[in-house]
């Protein structure tokens, strides 16, 4: 779905403040374009409740099937720790690690 709609990539992440080691922060979400707000949006669309407003580019029409696909995918993202990273580390992409003898970044080295 991200290849068809590349501007939806940010919906899969919930950026966290840097230098903070506490519970997840859900308050920072510009234009409701983050993981938790996206889940609320698609859930609301499927249940007929207007929970969160999320603007789409002109001409984009999502079906109920599209909403179910997004909701399933986003719920899976909730279990991925790197989807709750900081902007400074680009969710771990700016942290270099050696994984199985290969230099990569922390985001790509995580188990999928």
Coordinates of N, CA and C in Angstrom, one line a residue:
X1 N 0.8 -1.2 0.0 CA 0.0 0.0 0.0 C 0.9 1.3 0.0
X2 N 2.0 1.2 0.7 CA 2.9 2.4 0.7 C 3.5 2.7 -0.6
X3 N 3.6 1.7 -1.5 CA 4.1 2.0 -2.9 C 3.1 2.7 -3.7
X4 N 1.8 2.4 -3.5 CA 0.7 3.0 -4.2 C 0.5 4.4 -3.6
X5 N 0.6 4.5 -2.3 CA 0.4 5.8 -1.6 C 1.6 6.1 -0.7
X6 N 2.7 6.6 -1.3 CA 4.0 6.8 -0.5 C 3.8 7.8 0.6
X7 N 2.9 8.7 0.5 CA 2.7 9.7 1.5 C 2.1 9.1 2.8
X8 N 1.8 7.9 2.8 CA 1.2 7.2 4.0 C 2.3 6.6 4.9
X9 N 3.5 6.6 4.5 CA 4.6 6.0 5.3 C 4.6 6.5 6.7
X10 N 4.4 7.8 6.9 CA 4.5 8.4 8.3 C 3.4 7.9 9.2
X11 N 2.4 7.3 8.6 CA 1.3 6.8 9.5 C 1.7 5.5 10.2
X12 N 2.8 4.9 9.8 CA 3.3 3.7 10.5 C 4.2 3.9 11.7
X13 N 4.4 5.2 12.0 CA 5.4 5.5 13.1 C 4.8 6.5 14.1
X14 N 5.2 6.3 15.3 CA 4.8 7.2 16.4 C 6.1 7.8 17.0
X15 N 6.5 9.0 16.5 CA 7.8 9.6 16.9 C 7.7 10.0 18.4
X16 N 8.9 9.7 19.0 CA 9.0 10.0 20.5 C 10.0 11.1 20.7
X17 N 9.8 11.8 21.8 CA 10.8 12.8 22.2 C 12.2 12.2 22.4
X18 N 13.3 12.8 22.1 CA 14.6 12.2 22.3 C 15.0 12.4 23.8
X19 N 15.9 11.6 24.2 CA 16.4 11.6 25.6 C 15.3 11.4 26.6
X20 N 14.4 10.5 26.2 CA 13.3 10.2 27.2 C 13.2 8.7 27.3
X21 N 13.1 8.2 28.5 CA 13.0 6.8 28.7 C 11.8 6.6 29.6
X22 N 10.6 6.8 29.1 CA 9.4 6.7 29.9 C 8.4 5.9 29.0
X23 N 7.1 6.0 29.4 CA 6.1 5.4 28.6 C 6.0 6.2 27.3
X24 N 5.4 5.5 26.3 CA 5.2 6.1 25.0 C 4.4 7.4 25.0
X25 N 4.9 8.4 24.2 CA 4.2 9.7 24.2 C 3.3 9.7 22.9
X26 N 2.0 10.0 23.1 CA 1.1 10.0 21.9 C 0.6 11.4 21.6
X27 N 1.2 12.4 22.3 CA 0.8 13.8 22.1 C 1.3 14.5 20.8
X28 N 2.5 14.1 20.4 CA 3.1 14.8 19.2 C 2.7 14.0 18.0
X29 N 1.8 14.6 17.2 CA 1.3 14.0 16.0 C 0.8 15.1 15.0
X30 N 1.7 15.7 14.3 CA 1.3 16.8 13.4 C 0.3 16.3 12.4
X31 N -0.8 17.0 12.3 CA -1.8 16.7 11.3 C -2.4 15.3 11.4
X32 N -2.3 14.8 12.6 CA -2.8 13.4 12.9 C -2.2 12.4 12.0
X33 N -0.9 12.6 11.6 CA -0.2 11.7 10.7 C 0.8 10.9 11.5
X34 N 0.3 10.0 12.3 CA 1.2 9.1 13.1 C 0.4 7.8 13.4
X35 N 1.1 6.9 13.9 CA 0.5 5.5 14.1 C -0.8 5.5 14.9
X36 N -0.8 6.0 16.1 CA -2.0 5.9 16.9 C -3.2 6.6 16.3
X37 N -3.0 7.8 15.8 CA -4.1 8.6 15.2 C -4.6 7.9 13.9
X38 N -3.7 7.3 13.2 CA -4.1 6.6 12.0 C -5.0 5.4 12.3
X39 N -4.6 4.7 13.4 CA -5.4 3.5 13.9 C -6.8 4.0 14.2
X40 N -6.9 5.1 15.0 CA -8.2 5.7 15.3 C -9.0 6.1 14.1
X41 N -8.3 6.7 13.1 CA -9.0 7.1 11.9 C -9.6 5.9 11.2
X42 N -8.8 4.9 10.9 CA -9.3 3.8 10.1 C -10.4 3.0 10.9
X43 N -10.2 2.9 12.2 CA -11.2 2.2 13.1 C -12.5 3.0 13.0
X44 N -12.4 4.3 13.1 CA -13.6 5.2 13.0 C -14.3 5.1 11.7
X45 N -13.5 5.0 10.6 CA -14.1 4.9 9.3 C -14.9 3.6 9.2
X46 N -14.4 2.5 9.8 CA -15.0 1.2 9.7 C -16.3 1.1 10.6
X47 N -16.3 1.8 11.7 CA -17.4 1.7 12.6 C -18.4 2.9 12.5
X48 N -18.1 3.8 11.6 CA -19.0 4.9 11.3 C -18.9 6.0 12.4
X49 N -17.8 6.0 13.1 CA -17.5 7.1 14.1 C -16.4 8.0 13.6
X50 N -16.6 9.3 13.7 CA -15.7 10.3 13.3 C -14.7 10.5 14.5
X51 N -13.7 9.7 14.7 CA -12.8 9.8 15.8 C -11.6 10.8 15.6
X52 N -11.1 10.7 14.4 CA -9.9 11.6 14.1 C -10.0 12.0 12.6
X53 N -9.7 13.3 12.4 CA -9.7 13.7 11.0 C -8.3 13.5 10.4
X54 N -8.3 13.0 9.2 CA -7.0 12.7 8.5 C -7.2 13.1 7.1
X55 N -6.5 14.1 6.6 CA -6.7 14.6 5.3 C -5.9 13.8 4.2
X56 N -6.5 13.5 3.1 CA -6.0 12.7 2.0 C -5.8 13.6 0.8
X57 N -4.9 13.3 -0.1 CA -4.7 14.1 -1.3 C -6.0 14.1 -2.1
X58 N -6.3 15.1 -2.9 CA -7.5 15.1 -3.7 C -7.5 13.9 -4.6
X59 N -8.7 13.4 -4.8 CA -8.9 12.2 -5.7 C -8.7 10.9 -5.1
X60 N -8.2 10.8 -3.8 CA -8.0 9.5 -3.2 C -9.3 9.1 -2.5
X61 N -9.8 8.0 -2.9 CA -11.0 7.4 -2.3 C -10.6 6.0 -1.7
X62 N -10.7 5.9 -0.4 CA -10.4 4.6 0.2 C -11.7 3.8 0.4
X63 N -11.6 2.5 0.1 CA -12.8 1.6 0.3 C -12.7 1.1 1.7
X64 N -13.8 0.4 2.1 CA -13.7 -0.3 3.4 C -12.6 -1.3 3.4
X65 N -12.4 -2.0 2.3 CA -11.3 -3.0 2.2 C -10.0 -2.4 2.4
X66 N -9.7 -1.2 1.9 CA -8.5 -0.4 2.1 C -8.3 -0.1 3.6
X67 N -9.4 0.3 4.2 CA -9.3 0.7 5.6 C -9.0 -0.6 6.5
X68 N -9.6 -1.7 6.2 CA -9.3 -2.9 6.9 C -7.8 -3.3 6.7
X69 N -7.3 -3.2 5.5 CA -5.9 -3.5 5.2 C -4.9 -2.6 6.0
X70 N -5.2 -1.3 6.0 CA -4.4 -0.4 6.8 C -4.5 -0.7 8.3
X71 N -5.7 -0.9 8.8 CA -5.9 -1.2 10.2 C -5.1 -2.4 10.6
X72 N -5.1 -3.5 9.9 CA -4.4 -4.7 10.2 C -2.9 -4.4 10.2
X73 N -2.4 -3.7 9.2 CA -1.0 -3.4 9.1 C -0.5 -2.5 10.2
X74 N -1.3 -1.5 10.5 CA -1.0 -0.6 11.6 C -1.0 -1.2 13.0
X75 N -1.9 -2.2 13.2 CA -1.9 -2.9 14.5 C -0.6 -3.7 14.6
X76 N -0.1 -4.3 13.5 CA 1.1 -5.0 13.5 C 2.3 -4.1 13.9
X77 N 2.2 -2.8 13.3 CA 3.3 -1.8 13.6 C 3.4 -1.5 15.1
X78 N 2.2 -1.6 15.8 CA 2.2 -1.3 17.2 C 3.2 -2.2 18.0
X79 N 3.4 -3.4 17.5 CA 4.3 -4.4 18.2 C 5.8 -4.2 17.8
X80 N 6.1 -3.3 16.9 CA 7.4 -3.1 16.4 C 8.1 -1.9 17.2
X81 N 9.0 -2.2 18.1 CA 9.6 -1.2 18.9 C 10.2 0.0 18.1
X82 N 10.8 -0.3 16.9 CA 11.4 0.7 16.2 C 10.4 1.7 15.5
X83 N 9.1 1.4 15.6 CA 8.1 2.3 15.1 C 7.7 3.3 16.1
X84 N 8.4 3.3 17.3 CA 8.2 4.3 18.4 C 9.6 4.9 18.7
X85 N 10.4 5.2 17.7 CA 11.7 5.8 17.8 C 11.6 7.4 17.8
X86 N 12.8 7.9 17.7 CA 12.9 9.4 17.7 C 13.2 9.9 16.3
X87 N 12.9 11.2 16.1 CA 13.2 11.8 14.9 C 14.7 12.0 14.7
X88 N 15.4 12.2 15.8 CA 16.8 12.4 15.7 C 17.6 11.2 15.2
X89 N 17.1 10.0 15.5 CA 17.7 8.8 15.0 C 17.0 8.2 13.8
X90 N 16.0 8.9 13.3 CA 15.2 8.4 12.2 C 14.7 7.0 12.4
X91 N 14.1 6.8 13.6 CA 13.6 5.5 14.0 C 14.7 4.4 14.0
X92 N 15.9 4.8 14.3 CA 17.0 3.8 14.3 C 17.8 3.7 13.0
X93 N 17.4 4.4 12.0 CA 18.1 4.3 10.7 C 19.4 5.1 10.7
X94 N 19.6 6.0 11.7 CA 20.8 6.7 11.8 C 21.8 6.1 12.8
X95 N 21.5 5.0 13.3 CA 22.3 4.3 14.3 C 23.0 3.1 13.6
X96 N 24.3 3.2 13.4 CA 25.0 2.1 12.7 C 25.3 1.0 13.7
X97 N 25.1 -0.3 13.2 CA 25.4 -1.5 14.0 C 26.0 -2.5 13.1
X98 N 26.7 -3.5 13.8 CA 27.2 -4.6 13.1 C 26.3 -5.8 13.4
X99 N 25.7 -6.3 12.4 CA 24.7 -7.4 12.7 C 25.0 -8.6 11.8
X100 N 25.3 -9.7 12.4 CA 25.7 -10.9 11.7 C 26.9 -10.7 10.7
X101 N 27.8 -9.9 11.1 CA 29.0 -9.6 10.3 C 28.8 -8.6 9.3
X102 N 27.7 -7.9 9.2 CA 27.4 -6.9 8.2 C 27.0 -5.6 8.9
X103 N 27.6 -4.5 8.3 CA 27.3 -3.2 8.8 C 25.9 -2.8 8.2
X104 N 25.1 -2.4 9.1 CA 23.7 -1.9 8.7 C 23.2 -0.9 9.7
X105 N 22.0 -0.6 9.8 CA 21.5 0.3 10.8 C 20.5 -0.4 11.7
X106 N 20.2 0.2 12.8 CA 19.5 -0.5 13.8 C 18.1 -0.9 13.4
X107 N 17.4 0.0 12.6 CA 16.1 -0.3 12.1 C 16.1 -1.5 11.2
X108 N 17.0 -1.6 10.3 CA 17.0 -2.7 9.3 C 17.5 -4.0 10.0
X109 N 18.2 -3.9 11.1 CA 18.7 -5.1 11.8 C 17.7 -5.8 12.7
X110 N 16.7 -5.1 13.0 CA 15.7 -5.6 13.9 C 15.0 -6.8 13.3
X111 N 14.6 -7.7 14.2 CA 13.8 -8.9 13.7 C 12.5 -8.5 13.1
X112 N 12.0 -9.1 12.0 CA 10.7 -8.7 11.5 C 9.7 -9.7 11.8

